[in-house]
């Protein structure tokens, strides 16, 4: 949280440790966890999307190229499935990361 606030408001904190101290004294320990829920939800969605869609795209791409070709070019198939799944997973994560940054940068002590 402190690095986000340091980027938005120059000179607010002299460093990360100073930022932690000021936030803890102004908002209490609870203030250090600001944005924690969007982070937890966002990375949970990303993880579910990444692993779920990876298996889906492996199955889909194997069906497109055929079993024999999929076995022959297994590494390329896995890389393609992984990349496709990561795109969807990042789309699931992005709104939660934006919310987290908004929460952390708008509530400055």
Tab-separated table of C-alpha atoms in Angstrom:
chain	number	residue	atom	x	y	z
A	1	UNK	CA	0.000	0.000	0.000
A	2	UNK	CA	2.769	2.442	0.868
A	3	UNK	CA	4.458	2.215	-2.560
A	4	UNK	CA	1.112	2.983	-4.258
A	5	UNK	CA	0.626	6.038	-2.086
A	6	UNK	CA	4.221	7.134	-2.655
A	7	UNK	CA	3.642	7.093	-6.414
A	8	UNK	CA	0.479	9.167	-6.164
A	9	UNK	CA	1.631	11.725	-3.596
A	10	UNK	CA	5.320	12.553	-3.888
A	11	UNK	CA	6.997	13.438	-0.616
A	12	UNK	CA	4.232	12.003	1.565
A	13	UNK	CA	6.598	9.421	3.020
A	14	UNK	CA	10.377	9.462	3.103
A	15	UNK	CA	10.443	5.710	2.425
A	16	UNK	CA	8.471	2.517	2.674
A	17	UNK	CA	9.249	1.960	6.366
A	18	UNK	CA	8.284	5.566	7.150
A	19	UNK	CA	5.050	4.998	5.234
A	20	UNK	CA	4.223	1.892	7.247
A	21	UNK	CA	4.865	3.776	10.492
A	22	UNK	CA	2.700	6.743	9.487
A	23	UNK	CA	-0.155	4.567	8.241
A	24	UNK	CA	-0.052	2.387	11.369
A	25	UNK	CA	-0.101	5.446	13.650
A	26	UNK	CA	-2.850	7.262	11.690
A	27	UNK	CA	-5.119	4.333	10.807
A	28	UNK	CA	-3.951	1.565	13.110
A	29	UNK	CA	-2.878	-1.893	12.038
A	30	UNK	CA	-6.152	-2.220	10.114
A	31	UNK	CA	-4.938	0.531	7.769
A	32	UNK	CA	-2.040	-1.643	6.639
A	33	UNK	CA	-4.514	-4.198	5.287
A	34	UNK	CA	-6.461	-1.697	3.190
A	35	UNK	CA	-7.210	-3.324	-0.155
A	36	UNK	CA	-6.664	-6.829	1.168
A	37	UNK	CA	-10.068	-8.221	0.201
A	38	UNK	CA	-9.941	-7.131	-3.454
A	39	UNK	CA	-6.453	-8.663	-3.615
A	40	UNK	CA	-7.658	-11.943	-2.131
A	41	UNK	CA	-10.701	-12.104	-4.405
A	42	UNK	CA	-8.771	-11.047	-7.507
A	43	UNK	CA	-5.969	-13.558	-7.123
A	44	UNK	CA	-8.459	-16.300	-6.264
A	45	UNK	CA	-10.311	-15.573	-9.494
A	46	UNK	CA	-7.049	-15.487	-11.404
A	47	UNK	CA	-5.944	-18.832	-9.991
A	48	UNK	CA	-9.271	-20.479	-10.711
A	49	UNK	CA	-9.311	-19.045	-14.218
A	50	UNK	CA	-5.739	-19.980	-14.955
A	51	UNK	CA	-5.983	-23.630	-13.973
A	52	UNK	CA	-9.546	-24.167	-15.115
A	53	UNK	CA	-9.120	-22.612	-18.523
A	54	UNK	CA	-5.727	-24.276	-19.004
A	55	UNK	CA	-7.411	-27.676	-18.891
A	56	UNK	CA	-10.216	-26.441	-21.123
A	57	UNK	CA	-7.816	-25.064	-23.759
A	58	UNK	CA	-5.697	-28.230	-23.672
A	59	UNK	CA	-8.815	-30.236	-24.467
A	60	UNK	CA	-9.997	-27.730	-27.091
A	61	UNK	CA	-6.663	-27.467	-28.909
A	62	UNK	CA	-6.189	-31.233	-28.857
A	63	UNK	CA	-9.575	-31.582	-30.528
A	64	UNK	CA	-8.638	-28.985	-33.147
A	65	UNK	CA	-5.255	-30.441	-34.142
A	66	UNK	CA	-6.017	-34.109	-33.467
A	67	UNK	CA	-4.617	-36.587	-30.965
A	68	UNK	CA	-1.566	-37.561	-33.025
A	69	UNK	CA	-0.449	-34.004	-33.722
A	70	UNK	CA	-1.140	-33.001	-30.122
A	71	UNK	CA	1.086	-35.823	-28.863
A	72	UNK	CA	3.832	-34.898	-31.331
A	73	UNK	CA	3.797	-31.169	-30.473
A	74	UNK	CA	2.816	-31.497	-26.816
A	75	UNK	CA	4.996	-28.614	-25.633
A	76	UNK	CA	3.550	-26.145	-28.128
A	77	UNK	CA	0.030	-27.272	-27.283
A	78	UNK	CA	0.675	-26.768	-23.553
A	79	UNK	CA	2.244	-23.364	-24.160
A	80	UNK	CA	-0.704	-22.269	-26.279
A	81	UNK	CA	-3.207	-23.507	-23.718
A	82	UNK	CA	-1.296	-21.814	-20.922
A	83	UNK	CA	-1.083	-18.492	-22.749
A	84	UNK	CA	-4.753	-18.520	-23.639
A	85	UNK	CA	-5.744	-19.334	-20.064
A	86	UNK	CA	-3.487	-16.597	-18.693
A	87	UNK	CA	-5.188	-13.962	-20.836
A	88	UNK	CA	-8.586	-14.853	-19.415
A	89	UNK	CA	-7.206	-15.136	-15.879
A	90	UNK	CA	-5.665	-11.668	-16.102
A	91	UNK	CA	-8.953	-10.225	-17.315
A	92	UNK	CA	-10.557	-11.698	-14.183
A	93	UNK	CA	-7.840	-10.182	-11.972
A	94	UNK	CA	-7.669	-6.694	-13.480
A	95	UNK	CA	-10.868	-5.163	-12.013
A	96	UNK	CA	-9.924	-6.283	-8.506
A	97	UNK	CA	-6.418	-4.844	-8.850
A	98	UNK	CA	-7.881	-1.540	-10.034
A	99	UNK	CA	-10.219	-1.502	-7.034
A	100	UNK	CA	-7.336	-2.268	-4.675
A	101	UNK	CA	-5.192	0.559	-6.028
A	102	UNK	CA	-8.141	2.965	-5.892
A	103	UNK	CA	-8.781	2.052	-2.265
A	104	UNK	CA	-5.132	2.387	-1.300
A	105	UNK	CA	-4.477	5.679	-3.033
A	106	UNK	CA	-7.685	7.532	-2.236
A	107	UNK	CA	-7.602	6.984	1.543
A	108	UNK	CA	-4.434	8.848	2.435
A	109	UNK	CA	-3.823	9.812	6.071
